[in-house]
């Protein structure tokens, strides 16, 4: 079946350092979404990427969708303690489905 | 908007007992999803509905699990009989077809089966 893997599984950074998580799908995706889950909370939508090679920014967060639409990345510049949580990518295999497969997640810890 | 509402928030039960988890999606959303989250397996899609109709239940673990959506504002996930390996956080999420497709998650139901 379709698999969506993320690396790294865990990342500990000092506040102010940058952070990147990578998402790789075994199949081509029609689009990819990113979610953030705070400890003890529920996933919250961050952004959606649809086009091959697309890059979007939200303040300190930069999201990329690979040219082959099989991988994606999230980069956080100058992390803050409020960035703590688990970041998930989630992809759809076709435009005709609402089925969203979540990646394995990357847990980010930020030390002040 | 009240968001997606799930109940109960926490449930502790004994092996063999029936468990029913409930979800009220956001009004106007016509897609509803049930996910299960564990440390070992991450976020797994169990089943999803469009316009109250089950579309894909390939993620439902086995016959002990069943889900219904009798109307647009209510869904249940039932486990009968429950087993310790069913212990997890169960999330319900909803979305509106034709939109960006972003999922709005409830706060989850944490199930512990002893």
Short mmCIF file of C-alpha atoms in Angstrom, two decimals:
data_model
loop_
_atom_site.label_atom_id
_atom_site.label_comp_id
_atom_site.label_asym_id
_atom_site.label_seq_id
_atom_site.Cartn_x
_atom_site.Cartn_y
_atom_site.Cartn_z
CA UNK A 1 0.00 0.00 0.00
CA UNK A 2 0.89 3.63 -0.21
CA UNK A 3 3.44 4.78 2.32
CA UNK A 4 4.47 8.26 3.36
CA UNK A 5 7.68 8.44 5.35
CA UNK A 6 9.19 11.40 7.15
CA UNK A 7 12.70 12.01 8.36
CA UNK A 8 13.96 12.64 10.88
CA UNK A 9 11.69 10.96 13.39
CA UNK A 10 12.86 13.31 16.14
CA UNK A 11 14.80 16.57 16.14
CA UNK A 12 16.06 18.52 19.11
CA UNK A 13 17.28 22.05 18.39
CA UNK A 14 18.38 25.08 20.32
CA UNK A 15 16.06 28.03 20.05
CA UNK A 16 17.15 30.13 17.08
CA UNK A 17 18.44 27.20 15.04
CA UNK A 18 16.80 26.12 11.81
CA UNK A 19 14.81 22.91 11.36
CA UNK A 20 13.83 20.86 8.33
CA UNK A 21 11.62 17.78 7.98
CA UNK A 22 11.43 15.75 4.79
CA UNK A 23 8.46 13.81 3.48
CA UNK A 24 8.69 11.02 0.90
CA UNK A 25 5.85 9.12 -0.73
CA UNK A 26 6.07 5.75 -2.43
CA UNK A 27 3.60 7.03 -5.06
CA UNK A 28 2.95 10.28 -6.89
CA UNK A 29 0.64 12.61 -4.99
CA UNK A 30 -2.03 14.91 -6.36
CA UNK A 31 -1.39 17.31 -3.51
CA UNK A 32 0.23 17.44 -0.12
CA UNK A 33 -0.85 19.01 3.13
CA UNK A 34 1.09 19.79 6.29
CA UNK A 35 -0.26 19.62 9.83
CA UNK A 36 1.12 20.47 13.25
CA UNK A 37 0.16 18.60 16.40
CA UNK A 38 1.10 20.10 19.75
CA UNK A 39 1.81 17.67 22.61
CA UNK A 40 -1.52 16.33 23.86
CA UNK A 41 -3.39 18.10 21.07
CA UNK A 42 -4.87 17.31 17.71
CA UNK A 43 -3.46 17.88 14.20
CA UNK A 44 -4.01 21.39 12.89
CA UNK A 45 -3.82 22.24 9.20
CA UNK A 46 -0.94 24.46 8.12
CA UNK A 47 -0.92 24.54 4.32
CA UNK A 48 -1.62 22.69 1.08
CA UNK A 49 0.66 22.40 -1.97
CA UNK A 50 -0.72 21.32 -5.32
CA UNK A 51 1.67 22.18 -8.12
CA UNK A 52 4.92 20.46 -9.01
CA UNK A 53 7.85 22.44 -7.61
CA UNK A 54 5.56 24.73 -5.63
CA UNK A 55 7.06 26.77 -2.78
CA UNK A 56 4.96 28.55 -0.16
CA UNK A 57 5.95 30.60 2.86
CA UNK A 58 4.20 31.36 6.11
CA UNK A 59 6.35 33.72 8.16
CA UNK A 60 9.28 31.56 9.30
CA UNK A 61 7.93 28.39 7.65
CA UNK A 62 8.80 27.43 4.06
CA UNK A 63 7.06 24.53 2.33
CA UNK A 64 8.18 22.85 -0.88
CA UNK A 65 6.57 20.26 -3.15
CA UNK A 66 8.99 18.23 -5.25
CA UNK A 67 9.10 18.33 -9.03
CA UNK A 68 8.01 14.68 -9.23
CA UNK A 69 5.25 15.29 -6.65
CA UNK A 70 6.56 12.44 -4.51
CA UNK A 71 8.36 14.45 -1.85
CA UNK A 72 7.99 17.59 0.17
CA UNK A 73 9.79 19.52 2.88
CA UNK A 74 9.05 21.94 5.67
CA UNK A 75 11.77 24.33 6.80
CA UNK A 76 11.51 26.49 9.90
CA UNK A 77 13.92 29.40 10.21
CA UNK A 78 15.08 30.50 13.65
CA UNK A 79 12.96 28.13 15.69
CA UNK A 80 11.07 29.32 18.75
CA UNK A 81 9.75 27.36 21.72
CA UNK A 82 6.26 27.79 20.28
CA UNK A 83 7.30 25.61 17.32
CA UNK A 84 7.42 22.53 19.57
CA UNK A 85 5.21 19.71 18.31
CA UNK A 86 4.96 16.97 15.72
CA UNK A 87 4.81 17.95 12.07
CA UNK A 88 2.96 15.66 9.66
CA UNK A 89 2.77 15.70 5.92
CA UNK A 90 -0.32 14.13 4.39
CA UNK A 91 -0.96 13.28 0.77
CA UNK A 92 -3.70 12.33 -1.63
CA UNK A 93 -2.97 9.88 -4.42
CA UNK A 94 -5.53 11.30 -6.83
CA UNK A 95 -7.82 14.27 -7.36
CA UNK A 96 -10.83 11.95 -7.22
CA UNK A 97 -10.39 10.90 -3.64
CA UNK A 98 -10.62 12.56 -0.27
CA UNK A 99 -8.43 9.86 1.25
CA UNK A 100 -5.54 11.55 3.02
CA UNK A 101 -2.57 9.42 4.05
CA UNK A 102 -0.49 10.85 6.87
CA UNK A 103 3.26 10.60 7.08
CA UNK A 104 5.06 9.15 10.06
CA UNK A 105 5.67 12.60 11.54
CA UNK A 106 8.69 14.49 12.86
CA UNK A 107 8.70 15.46 16.51
CA UNK A 108 10.43 18.78 17.13
CA UNK A 109 11.74 19.81 20.52
CA UNK A 110 13.14 23.31 20.97
CA UNK A 111 15.35 24.12 23.94
CA UNK A 112 15.44 27.73 25.13
CA UNK B 1 -18.20 27.59 14.98
CA UNK B 2 -17.95 24.86 17.60
CA UNK B 3 -15.54 22.73 15.60
CA UNK B 4 -15.60 18.94 15.46
CA UNK B 5 -16.95 17.53 18.70
CA UNK B 6 -15.96 14.11 19.96
CA UNK B 7 -17.10 12.15 22.97
CA UNK B 8 -16.04 10.72 25.28
CA UNK B 9 -12.67 12.46 25.67
CA UNK B 10 -11.37 9.59 27.75
CA UNK B 11 -12.59 6.03 28.13
CA UNK B 12 -11.15 3.24 30.22
CA UNK B 13 -12.74 -0.15 29.76
CA UNK B 14 -12.02 -3.80 30.23
CA UNK B 15 -11.20 -6.25 27.51
CA UNK B 16 -14.30 -7.68 25.91
CA UNK B 17 -16.49 -4.66 26.54
CA UNK B 18 -18.19 -2.71 23.79
CA UNK B 19 -16.88 0.80 23.11
CA UNK B 20 -18.75 3.49 21.20
CA UNK B 21 -17.05 6.71 20.16
CA UNK B 22 -19.09 9.61 18.87
CA UNK B 23 -18.44 12.50 16.53
CA UNK B 24 -20.30 15.61 15.44
CA UNK B 25 -18.68 17.17 12.37
CA UNK B 26 -18.63 20.86 11.57
CA UNK B 27 -21.96 21.98 10.14
CA UNK B 28 -21.83 22.12 6.35
CA UNK B 29 -18.94 19.67 6.06
CA UNK B 30 -19.88 16.64 4.00
CA UNK B 31 -16.79 14.46 4.47
CA UNK B 32 -16.01 12.72 7.74
CA UNK B 33 -12.94 10.73 8.66
CA UNK B 34 -11.99 8.43 11.53
CA UNK B 35 -8.28 8.15 12.33
CA UNK B 36 -6.47 6.16 14.99
CA UNK B 37 -3.18 7.36 16.47
CA UNK B 38 -0.64 5.23 18.32
CA UNK B 39 3.07 5.62 18.94
CA UNK B 40 3.85 2.51 16.93
CA UNK B 41 1.62 3.06 13.89
CA UNK B 42 1.16 6.84 13.79
CA UNK B 43 -2.02 8.30 12.30
CA UNK B 44 -3.99 5.61 10.46
CA UNK B 45 -7.09 6.30 8.41
CA UNK B 46 -9.77 3.83 9.45
CA UNK B 47 -12.72 4.92 7.33
CA UNK B 48 -14.18 7.97 5.66
CA UNK B 49 -17.64 9.04 4.55
CA UNK B 50 -18.86 11.40 1.86
CA UNK B 51 -22.43 12.65 2.26
CA UNK B 52 -23.02 10.04 4.97
CA UNK B 53 -21.96 7.16 2.70
CA UNK B 54 -18.89 5.06 3.60
CA UNK B 55 -16.39 5.46 0.76
CA UNK B 56 -13.29 3.66 1.95
CA UNK B 57 -13.14 1.36 4.96
CA UNK B 58 -9.97 -0.46 3.97
CA UNK B 59 -8.26 0.82 7.10
CA UNK B 60 -10.73 -0.75 9.52
CA UNK B 61 -8.62 -3.31 11.40
CA UNK B 62 -11.08 -6.17 11.55
CA UNK B 63 -14.69 -7.14 12.02
CA UNK B 64 -14.65 -5.94 15.59
CA UNK B 65 -14.68 -2.37 14.27
CA UNK B 66 -17.71 -0.76 12.68
CA UNK B 67 -18.63 2.82 11.82
CA UNK B 68 -21.91 4.47 10.94
CA UNK B 69 -23.07 7.88 9.85
CA UNK B 70 -26.86 7.95 10.13
CA UNK B 71 -27.06 11.65 9.26
CA UNK B 72 -24.89 14.61 8.33
CA UNK B 73 -24.31 15.68 11.91
CA UNK B 74 -23.41 12.44 13.66
CA UNK B 75 -21.11 9.46 13.34
CA UNK B 76 -20.11 6.58 15.59
CA UNK B 77 -17.17 4.22 15.72
CA UNK B 78 -17.87 1.03 17.59
CA UNK B 79 -15.47 -1.63 18.83
CA UNK B 80 -17.01 -4.91 19.95
CA UNK B 81 -15.41 -6.71 21.68
CA UNK B 82 -12.55 -4.41 22.64
CA UNK B 83 -8.99 -5.67 23.13
CA UNK B 84 -5.94 -4.09 24.81
CA UNK B 85 -4.30 -3.53 21.41
CA UNK B 86 -7.17 -1.17 20.54
CA UNK B 87 -5.83 1.34 23.08
CA UNK B 88 -5.14 4.53 21.15
CA UNK B 89 -6.37 8.05 20.52
CA UNK B 90 -9.21 8.04 18.01
CA UNK B 91 -9.66 11.24 16.03
CA UNK B 92 -12.64 12.30 14.01
CA UNK B 93 -12.11 14.93 11.31
CA UNK B 94 -14.36 16.65 8.82
CA UNK B 95 -13.91 18.62 5.64
CA UNK B 96 -15.97 20.27 2.93
CA UNK B 97 -15.80 18.78 -0.54
CA UNK B 98 -14.74 21.30 -3.14
CA UNK B 99 -12.69 23.27 -0.66
CA UNK B 100 -8.93 22.97 -0.18
CA UNK B 101 -9.69 19.65 1.44
CA UNK B 102 -8.11 20.57 4.75
CA UNK B 103 -9.22 18.40 7.61
CA UNK B 104 -10.55 19.85 10.83
CA UNK B 105 -9.84 17.47 13.67
CA UNK B 106 -11.70 16.96 16.89
CA UNK B 107 -9.80 16.78 20.15
CA UNK B 108 -9.82 13.01 20.09
CA UNK B 109 -11.05 10.19 22.28
CA UNK B 110 -8.34 8.48 24.29
CA UNK B 111 -9.25 4.82 24.73
CA UNK B 112 -7.57 2.51 27.21
CA UNK B 113 -8.55 -1.14 27.18
CA UNK B 114 -7.32 -3.07 30.22
#
